[in-house]
Coordinates of C-alpha atoms in Angstrom, one line a residue:
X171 CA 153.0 41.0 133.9
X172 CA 152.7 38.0 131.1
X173 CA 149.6 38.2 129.3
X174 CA 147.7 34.8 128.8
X175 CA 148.3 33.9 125.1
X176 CA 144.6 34.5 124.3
X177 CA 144.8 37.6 125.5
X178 CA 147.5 38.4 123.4
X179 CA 145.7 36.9 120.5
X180 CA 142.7 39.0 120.8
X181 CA 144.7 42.3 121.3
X182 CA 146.4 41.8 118.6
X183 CA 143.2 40.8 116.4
X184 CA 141.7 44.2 117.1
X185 CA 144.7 45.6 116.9
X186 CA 145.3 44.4 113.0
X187 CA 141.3 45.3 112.7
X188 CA 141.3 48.6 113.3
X189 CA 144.3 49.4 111.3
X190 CA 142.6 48.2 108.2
X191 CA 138.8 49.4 109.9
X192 CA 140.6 53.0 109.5
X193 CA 139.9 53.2 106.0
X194 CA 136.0 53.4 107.2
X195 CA 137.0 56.7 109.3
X196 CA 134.7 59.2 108.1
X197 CA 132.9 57.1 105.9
X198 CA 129.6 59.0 107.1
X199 CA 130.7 62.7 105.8
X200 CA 129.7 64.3 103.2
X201 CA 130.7 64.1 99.8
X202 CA 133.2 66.6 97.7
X203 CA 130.0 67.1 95.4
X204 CA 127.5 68.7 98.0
X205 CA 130.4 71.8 97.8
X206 CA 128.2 73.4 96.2
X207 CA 125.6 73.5 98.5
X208 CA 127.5 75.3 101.1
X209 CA 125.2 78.1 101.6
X210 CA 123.5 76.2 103.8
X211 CA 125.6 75.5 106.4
X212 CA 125.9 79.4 107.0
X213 CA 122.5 78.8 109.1
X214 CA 124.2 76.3 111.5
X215 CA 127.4 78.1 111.4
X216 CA 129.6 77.4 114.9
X217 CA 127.9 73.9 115.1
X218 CA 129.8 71.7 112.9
X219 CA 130.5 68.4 114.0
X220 CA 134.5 66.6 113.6
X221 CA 133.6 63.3 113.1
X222 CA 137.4 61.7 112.0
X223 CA 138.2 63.6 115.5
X224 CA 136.0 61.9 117.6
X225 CA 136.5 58.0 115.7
X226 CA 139.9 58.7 116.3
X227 CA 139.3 59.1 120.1
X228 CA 136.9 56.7 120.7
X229 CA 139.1 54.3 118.8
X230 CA 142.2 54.9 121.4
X231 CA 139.5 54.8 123.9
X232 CA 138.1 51.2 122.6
X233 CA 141.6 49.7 122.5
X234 CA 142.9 50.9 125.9
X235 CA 139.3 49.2 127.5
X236 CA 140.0 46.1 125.6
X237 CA 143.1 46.4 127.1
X238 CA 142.6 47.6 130.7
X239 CA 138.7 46.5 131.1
X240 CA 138.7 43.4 129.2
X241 CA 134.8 41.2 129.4
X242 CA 135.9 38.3 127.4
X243 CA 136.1 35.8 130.0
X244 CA 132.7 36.8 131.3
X245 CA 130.7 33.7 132.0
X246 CA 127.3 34.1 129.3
X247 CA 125.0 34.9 132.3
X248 CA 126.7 37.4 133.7
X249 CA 127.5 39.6 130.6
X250 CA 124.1 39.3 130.4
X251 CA 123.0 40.7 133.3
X252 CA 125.6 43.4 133.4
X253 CA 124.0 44.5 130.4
X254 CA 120.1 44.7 131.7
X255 CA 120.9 46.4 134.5
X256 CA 123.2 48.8 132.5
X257 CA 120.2 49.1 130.3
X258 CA 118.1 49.7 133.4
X259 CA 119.8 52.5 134.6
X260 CA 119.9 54.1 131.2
X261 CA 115.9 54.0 131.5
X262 CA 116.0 55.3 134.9
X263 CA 118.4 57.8 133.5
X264 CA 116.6 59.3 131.1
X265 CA 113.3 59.4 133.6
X266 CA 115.0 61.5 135.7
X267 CA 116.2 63.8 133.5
X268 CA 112.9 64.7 132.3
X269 CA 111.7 64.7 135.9
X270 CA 114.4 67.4 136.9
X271 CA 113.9 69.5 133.4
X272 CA 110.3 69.7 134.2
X273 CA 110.7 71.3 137.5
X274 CA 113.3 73.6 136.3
X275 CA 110.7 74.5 133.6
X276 CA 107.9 74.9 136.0
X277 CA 110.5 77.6 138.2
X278 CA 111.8 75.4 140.8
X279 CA 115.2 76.4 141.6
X280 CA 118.4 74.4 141.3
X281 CA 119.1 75.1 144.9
X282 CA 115.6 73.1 145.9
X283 CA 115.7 70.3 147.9
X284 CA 113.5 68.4 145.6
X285 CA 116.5 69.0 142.2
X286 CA 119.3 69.0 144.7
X287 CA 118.0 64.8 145.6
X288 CA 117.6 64.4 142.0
X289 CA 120.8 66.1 140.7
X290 CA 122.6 63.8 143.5
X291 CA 120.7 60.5 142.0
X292 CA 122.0 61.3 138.2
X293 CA 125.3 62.3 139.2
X294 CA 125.2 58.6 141.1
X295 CA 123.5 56.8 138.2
X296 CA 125.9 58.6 135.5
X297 CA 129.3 57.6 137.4
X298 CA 128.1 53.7 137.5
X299 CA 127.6 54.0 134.0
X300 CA 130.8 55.7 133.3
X301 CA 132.3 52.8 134.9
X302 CA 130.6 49.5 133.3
X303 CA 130.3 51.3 130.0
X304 CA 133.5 49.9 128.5
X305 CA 132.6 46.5 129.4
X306 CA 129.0 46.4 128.7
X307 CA 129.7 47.6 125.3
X308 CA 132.7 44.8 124.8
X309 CA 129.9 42.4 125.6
X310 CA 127.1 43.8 123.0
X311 CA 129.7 43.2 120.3
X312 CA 130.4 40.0 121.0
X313 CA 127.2 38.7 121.6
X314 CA 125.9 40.5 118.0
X315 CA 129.5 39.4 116.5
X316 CA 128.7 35.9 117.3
X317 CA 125.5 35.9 114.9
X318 CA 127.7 38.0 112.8
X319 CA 130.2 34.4 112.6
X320 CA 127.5 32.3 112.6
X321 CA 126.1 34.1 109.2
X322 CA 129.3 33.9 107.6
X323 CA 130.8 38.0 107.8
X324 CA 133.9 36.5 108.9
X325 CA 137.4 36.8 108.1
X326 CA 140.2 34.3 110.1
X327 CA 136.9 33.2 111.5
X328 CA 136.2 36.6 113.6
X329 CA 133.5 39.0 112.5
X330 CA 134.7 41.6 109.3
X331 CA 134.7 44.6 110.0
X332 CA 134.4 44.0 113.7
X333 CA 131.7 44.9 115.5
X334 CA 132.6 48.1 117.9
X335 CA 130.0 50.3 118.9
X336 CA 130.1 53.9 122.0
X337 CA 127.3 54.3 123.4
X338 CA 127.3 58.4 123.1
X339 CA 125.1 61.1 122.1
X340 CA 125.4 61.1 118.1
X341 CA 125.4 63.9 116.3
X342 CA 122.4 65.8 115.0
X343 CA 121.8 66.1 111.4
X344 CA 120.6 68.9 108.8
X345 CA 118.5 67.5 106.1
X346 CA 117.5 70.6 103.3
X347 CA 115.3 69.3 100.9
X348 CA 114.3 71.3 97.5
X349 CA 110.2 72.7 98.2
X350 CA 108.4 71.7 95.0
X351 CA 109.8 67.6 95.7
X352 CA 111.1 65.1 98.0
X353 CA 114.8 65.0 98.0
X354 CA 117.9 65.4 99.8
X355 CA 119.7 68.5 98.2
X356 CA 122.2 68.7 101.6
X357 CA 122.6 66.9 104.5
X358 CA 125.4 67.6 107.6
X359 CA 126.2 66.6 111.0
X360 CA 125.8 68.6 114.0
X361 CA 127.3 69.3 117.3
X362 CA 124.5 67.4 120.1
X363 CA 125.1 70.3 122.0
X364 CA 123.2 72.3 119.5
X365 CA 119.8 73.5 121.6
X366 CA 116.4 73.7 120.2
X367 CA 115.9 77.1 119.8
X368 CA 119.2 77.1 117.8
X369 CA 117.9 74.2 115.3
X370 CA 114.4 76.3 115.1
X371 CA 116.4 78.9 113.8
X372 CA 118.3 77.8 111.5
X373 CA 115.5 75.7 110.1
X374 CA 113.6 79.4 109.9
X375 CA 116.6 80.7 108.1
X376 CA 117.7 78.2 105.5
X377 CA 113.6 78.3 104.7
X378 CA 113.6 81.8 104.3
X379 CA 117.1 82.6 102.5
X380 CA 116.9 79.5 100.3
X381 CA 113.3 78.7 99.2
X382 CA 114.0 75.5 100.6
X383 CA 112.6 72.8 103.6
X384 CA 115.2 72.1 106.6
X385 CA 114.7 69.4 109.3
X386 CA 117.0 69.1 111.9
X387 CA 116.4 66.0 114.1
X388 CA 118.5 63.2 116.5
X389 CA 119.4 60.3 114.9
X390 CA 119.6 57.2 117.3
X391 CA 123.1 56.0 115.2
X392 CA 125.4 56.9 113.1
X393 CA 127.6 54.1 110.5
X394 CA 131.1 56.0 111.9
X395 CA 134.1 53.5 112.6
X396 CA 133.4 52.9 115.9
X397 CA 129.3 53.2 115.2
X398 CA 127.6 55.9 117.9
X399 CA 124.0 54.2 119.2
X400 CA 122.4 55.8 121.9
X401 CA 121.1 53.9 125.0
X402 CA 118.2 55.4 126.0
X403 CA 116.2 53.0 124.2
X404 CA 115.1 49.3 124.8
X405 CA 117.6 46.4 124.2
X406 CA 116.4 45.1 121.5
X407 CA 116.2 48.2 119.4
X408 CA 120.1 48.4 120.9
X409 CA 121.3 45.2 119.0
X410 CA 119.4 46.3 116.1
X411 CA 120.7 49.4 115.8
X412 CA 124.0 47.6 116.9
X413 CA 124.2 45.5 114.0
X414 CA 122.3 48.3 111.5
X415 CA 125.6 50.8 111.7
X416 CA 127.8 47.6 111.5
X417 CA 126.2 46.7 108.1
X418 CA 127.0 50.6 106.8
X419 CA 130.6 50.0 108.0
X420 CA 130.1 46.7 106.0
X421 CA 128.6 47.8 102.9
X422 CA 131.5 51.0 102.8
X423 CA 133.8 48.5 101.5
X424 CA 131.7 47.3 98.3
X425 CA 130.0 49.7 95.3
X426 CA 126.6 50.0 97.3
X427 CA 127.9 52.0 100.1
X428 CA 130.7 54.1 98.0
X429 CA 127.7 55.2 96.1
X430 CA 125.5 56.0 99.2
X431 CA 125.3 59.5 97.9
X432 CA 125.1 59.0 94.8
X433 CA 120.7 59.9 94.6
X434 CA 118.5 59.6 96.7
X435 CA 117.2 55.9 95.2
X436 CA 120.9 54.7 96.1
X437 CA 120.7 56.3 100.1
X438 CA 117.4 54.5 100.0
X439 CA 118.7 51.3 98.4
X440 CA 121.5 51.8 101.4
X441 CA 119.4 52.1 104.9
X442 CA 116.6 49.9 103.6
X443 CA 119.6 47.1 103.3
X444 CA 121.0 48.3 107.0
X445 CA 117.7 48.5 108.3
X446 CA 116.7 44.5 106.9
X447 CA 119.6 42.9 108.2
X448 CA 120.2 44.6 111.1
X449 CA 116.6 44.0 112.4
X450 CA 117.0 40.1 111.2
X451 CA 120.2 40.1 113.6
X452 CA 119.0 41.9 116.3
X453 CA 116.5 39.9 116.8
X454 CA 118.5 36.7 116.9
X455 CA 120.7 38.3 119.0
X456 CA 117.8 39.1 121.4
X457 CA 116.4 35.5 121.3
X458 CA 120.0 33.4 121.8
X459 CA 121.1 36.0 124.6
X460 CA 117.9 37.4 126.4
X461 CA 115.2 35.2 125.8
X462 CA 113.1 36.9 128.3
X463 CA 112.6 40.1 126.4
X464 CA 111.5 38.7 123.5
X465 CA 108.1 40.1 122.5
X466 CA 105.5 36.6 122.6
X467 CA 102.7 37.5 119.5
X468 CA 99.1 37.0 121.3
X469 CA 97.6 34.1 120.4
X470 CA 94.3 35.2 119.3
X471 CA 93.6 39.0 118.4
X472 CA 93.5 41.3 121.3
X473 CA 89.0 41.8 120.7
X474 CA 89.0 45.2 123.4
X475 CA 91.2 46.8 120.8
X476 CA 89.5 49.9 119.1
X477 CA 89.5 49.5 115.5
X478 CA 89.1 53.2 115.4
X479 CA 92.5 54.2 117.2
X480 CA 95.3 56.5 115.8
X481 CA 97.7 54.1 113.8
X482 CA 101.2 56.6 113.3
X483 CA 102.2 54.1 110.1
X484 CA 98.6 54.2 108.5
X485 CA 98.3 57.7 109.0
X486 CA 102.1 58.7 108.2
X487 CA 101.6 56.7 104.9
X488 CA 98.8 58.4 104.3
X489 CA 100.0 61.8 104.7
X490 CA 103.4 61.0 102.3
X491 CA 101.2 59.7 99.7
X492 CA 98.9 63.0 99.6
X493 CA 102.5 65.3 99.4
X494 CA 103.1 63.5 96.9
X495 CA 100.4 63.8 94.5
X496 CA 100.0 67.5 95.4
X497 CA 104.1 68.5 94.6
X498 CA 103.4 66.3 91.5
X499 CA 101.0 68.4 90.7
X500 CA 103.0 71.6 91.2
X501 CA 100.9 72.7 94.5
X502 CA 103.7 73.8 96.8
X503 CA 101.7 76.0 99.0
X504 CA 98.9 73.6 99.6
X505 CA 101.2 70.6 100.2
X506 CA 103.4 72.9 103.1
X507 CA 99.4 73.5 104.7
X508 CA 98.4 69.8 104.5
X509 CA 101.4 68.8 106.2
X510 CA 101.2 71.7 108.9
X511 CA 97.5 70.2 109.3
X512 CA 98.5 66.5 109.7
X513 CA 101.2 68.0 111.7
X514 CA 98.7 69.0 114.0
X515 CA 96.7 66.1 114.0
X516 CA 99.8 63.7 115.3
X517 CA 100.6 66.1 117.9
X518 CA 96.9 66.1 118.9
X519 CA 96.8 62.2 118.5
X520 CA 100.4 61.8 121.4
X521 CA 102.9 62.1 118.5
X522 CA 105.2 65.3 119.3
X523 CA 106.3 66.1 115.8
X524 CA 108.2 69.0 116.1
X525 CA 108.4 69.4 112.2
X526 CA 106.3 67.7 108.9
X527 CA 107.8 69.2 105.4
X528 CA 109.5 67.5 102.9
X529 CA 112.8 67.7 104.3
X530 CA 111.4 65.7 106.9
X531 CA 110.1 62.9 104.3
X532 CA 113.4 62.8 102.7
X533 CA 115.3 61.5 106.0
X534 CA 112.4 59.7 107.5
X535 CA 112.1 58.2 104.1
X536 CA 114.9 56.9 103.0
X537 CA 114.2 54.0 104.9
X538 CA 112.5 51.7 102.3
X539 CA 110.9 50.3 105.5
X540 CA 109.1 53.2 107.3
X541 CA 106.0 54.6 106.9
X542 CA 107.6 58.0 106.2
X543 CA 108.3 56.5 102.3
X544 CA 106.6 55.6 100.0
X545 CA 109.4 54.5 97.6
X546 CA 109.2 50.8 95.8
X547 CA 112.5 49.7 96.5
X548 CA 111.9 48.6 100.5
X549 CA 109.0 46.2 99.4
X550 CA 111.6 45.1 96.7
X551 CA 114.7 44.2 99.1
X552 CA 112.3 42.5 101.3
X553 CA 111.0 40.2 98.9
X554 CA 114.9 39.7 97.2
X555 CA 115.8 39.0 101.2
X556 CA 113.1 36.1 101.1
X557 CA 114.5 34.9 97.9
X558 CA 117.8 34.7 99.5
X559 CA 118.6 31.6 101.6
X560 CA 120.3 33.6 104.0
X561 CA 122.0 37.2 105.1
X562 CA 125.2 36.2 103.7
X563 CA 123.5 35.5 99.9
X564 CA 121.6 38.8 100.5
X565 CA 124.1 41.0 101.1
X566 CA 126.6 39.2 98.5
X567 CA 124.2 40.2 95.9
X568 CA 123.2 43.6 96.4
X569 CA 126.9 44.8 98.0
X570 CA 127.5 45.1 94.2
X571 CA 124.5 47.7 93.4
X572 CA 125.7 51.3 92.2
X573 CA 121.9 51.9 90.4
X574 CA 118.5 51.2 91.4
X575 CA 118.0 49.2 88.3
X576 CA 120.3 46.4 89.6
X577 CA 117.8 45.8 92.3
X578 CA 115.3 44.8 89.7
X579 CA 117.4 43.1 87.6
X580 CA 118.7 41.1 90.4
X581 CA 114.7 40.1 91.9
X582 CA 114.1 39.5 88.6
X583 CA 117.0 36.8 88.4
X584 CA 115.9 35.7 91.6
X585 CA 112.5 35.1 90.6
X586 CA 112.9 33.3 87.4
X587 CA 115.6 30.9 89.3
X588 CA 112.9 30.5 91.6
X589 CA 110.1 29.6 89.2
X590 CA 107.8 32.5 90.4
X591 CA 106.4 35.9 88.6
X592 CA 107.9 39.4 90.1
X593 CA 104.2 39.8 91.7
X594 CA 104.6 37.2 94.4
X595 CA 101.0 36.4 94.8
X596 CA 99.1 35.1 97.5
X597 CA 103.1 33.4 99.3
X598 CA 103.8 37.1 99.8
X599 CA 105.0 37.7 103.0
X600 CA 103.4 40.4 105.3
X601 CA 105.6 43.5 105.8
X602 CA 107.2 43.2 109.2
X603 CA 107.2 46.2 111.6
X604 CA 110.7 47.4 111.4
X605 CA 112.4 49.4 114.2
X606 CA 113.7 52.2 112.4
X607 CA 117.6 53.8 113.8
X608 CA 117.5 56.9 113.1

């Protein structure tokens, strides 16, 4: 068989790209310095996750589908709708799973006929995905790869590092954060096949042994080399989170992302940079390639709303900003009830919080953007991104960072090149809603 010379071409791109991509394998594992820390890992012993394993597979696996299952002569339309409907049966997916776990919970058998029809409509659902996976994913990339170009992250005029993505289940992750403050003291990636009871253990027994706060919790992606995103989520948080993981693949080849570990500022300083470009791309992804999902603003405020309803940002805003004052003021014990009281009241209010301690505050908030932090430095990367007059100048400045103090001198640059104070006044934007990967 003769390849096409395009063909050829584009093999051989991704060919050359992953061989230099491979210096990003493992990017996302822990540092030599958390050594110490080991102790903790005796609580999730058995349950360790080999990332450089799986990249390695699911980068054979990536370039035998380019190969085998290519999508690049797929007319625009029709990648387009071989993604909805893969994106479709993901949400019908997930329905049925917790359709089925719910009978099994409430005692029906596996052998009933009502499981047996369901078990036959996954098994159905889970082969077609199995099969338009590779393709549907080769589309994503392109289509968030093209804004990619058209921002300028290009090298030979193809996206650098190139955009590949598995949809898979990512890991899970172990956050342990000291008691008496806010911080990450150890983090590490778990097995997804580690079961809920398992996690509540752990957590139960690092707290106990350890004086310490665990949280273990999904994450929705993970910056490996290819990125892991799950799909069980709507499209556009998809290309978000697409383009979110691209950027820490990005950002592993400059200062900012080598010292990712570095504090807790810097992991902040990282994500919050992720999380504001990848959102920005997403969402142009979503408007030049399915203009039909994207979100139309009301035109005049919705007046049946109830001004009294449970906001989850307010309130989670809230509740950071009262563990903080009370750990500042050395009140352990009273911060750990507070939480387990707001706890409480989110579960009571339709959010399932499983856990609320600090440990769960340093992952939630290391994004500058969520409501989980209350850290200065997402406020100041916004307002450094509207200084910017586009991604590309964004991310050449603060690619460079390797202390939080660079972020303010850079705004402050920014600001006086602009003619404006560092307190933005009334031209300050509105903090967007962000949808958070994690």
């Amino acid at each position: 068989m003769v390849w096409p010379r395009a063909r050829v071409r584009r093999v051989a791109w991704i060919a050359a790209a992953l061989v230099v991509a491979l210096g990003l394998l493992g990017s996302a594992a822990l540092p030599a310095s958390e050594a110490s820390t080991r102790a903790f890992a005796a609580g999730v012993s058995g349950w360790g996750f080999d990332l450089a394993s799986w990249e390695a597979s699911a980068l054979a696996e990536k370039i035998a589908a380019q190969i085998t299952q290519p999508a690049d002569t797929l007319p625009p339309r029709v990648a387009s709708i071989q993604v909805t409907e893969y994106m479709a049966r993901a949400d019908e997916i997930g329905a049925l799973e917790r359709e089925l776990n719910q009978l099994l919970s409430a005692g029906v058998g596996a052998s009933g006929e009502e499981t047996r029809a369901l078990q036959l409509r996954l098994d159905a659902l889970r082969a077609q995905q199995r099969a338009a996976r590779p393709a549907v994913e080769q589309v994503i990339q392109r289509q968030v790869g093209s804004l990619m170009a058209v921002e300028g992250f290009t090298i030979l005029g193809r996206p650098f590092p190139p955009v590949q993505f598995t949809f898979t289940d990512p890991p899970k992750k172990l956050i342990v954060s000291p008691r008496d403050r806010i911080a990450t003291s150890y983090s590490e990636m778990l097995s997804p096949e580690i079961g809920l009871p398992e996690a509540q253990a752990a957590e139960r027994e690092i707290d106990a042994m350890h004086n310490a706060s665990a949280y273990i919790t999904n994450i929705g992606g993970l910056g490996a080399f290819p990125t892991m995103v799950v799909d069980r989520a709507s499209l556009a948080w998809v290309l978000s989170t697409v383009a979110h993981e691209w950027v820490h693949n990005y950002l592993a080849l400059f200062p900012l992302g080598w010292n990712y570990f570095k504090s807790q500022e810097m992991t902040t300083l990282n994500e919050t940079v992720a999380e504001i470009v990848g959102n920005e791309i997403g969402e142009k992804t979503l408007q030049q390639y399915y203009p039909q999902l994207v979100e139309r603003p009301p035109s005049a405020p919705d007046e049946a709303s109830d001004p009294l309803s449970f906001d989850f940002d307010t309130e989670m805003r809230r509740t950071r900003e009262e563990v903080d004052r009370l750990l500042a003021a050395g009140k352990v014990n009273e911060a750990e009830a507070y939480m387990e009281r707001r706890r409480n009241v989110f579960v009571d209010n339709g959010h399932a919080l499983r856990v609320l301690n600090q440990a769960y505050f340093a992952f939630h908030g290391s994004y500058g953007v969520s409501a989980a932090s209350t850290s200065p430095i997402g406020p100041k990367l916004e307002r450094l991104r509207q200084l910017s007059p586009d991604l590309r100048a964004f991310l050449n400045t603060v690619r460079w960072f390797t202390a939080p103090g660079d972020l303010d001198a850079a705004l402050a640059a920014h600001e006086a090149a602009a003619g404006l104070s560092a307190a933005a006044g009334p031209n300050e934007p509105q903090p967007p809603v962000y949808r958070v990967s994690q």
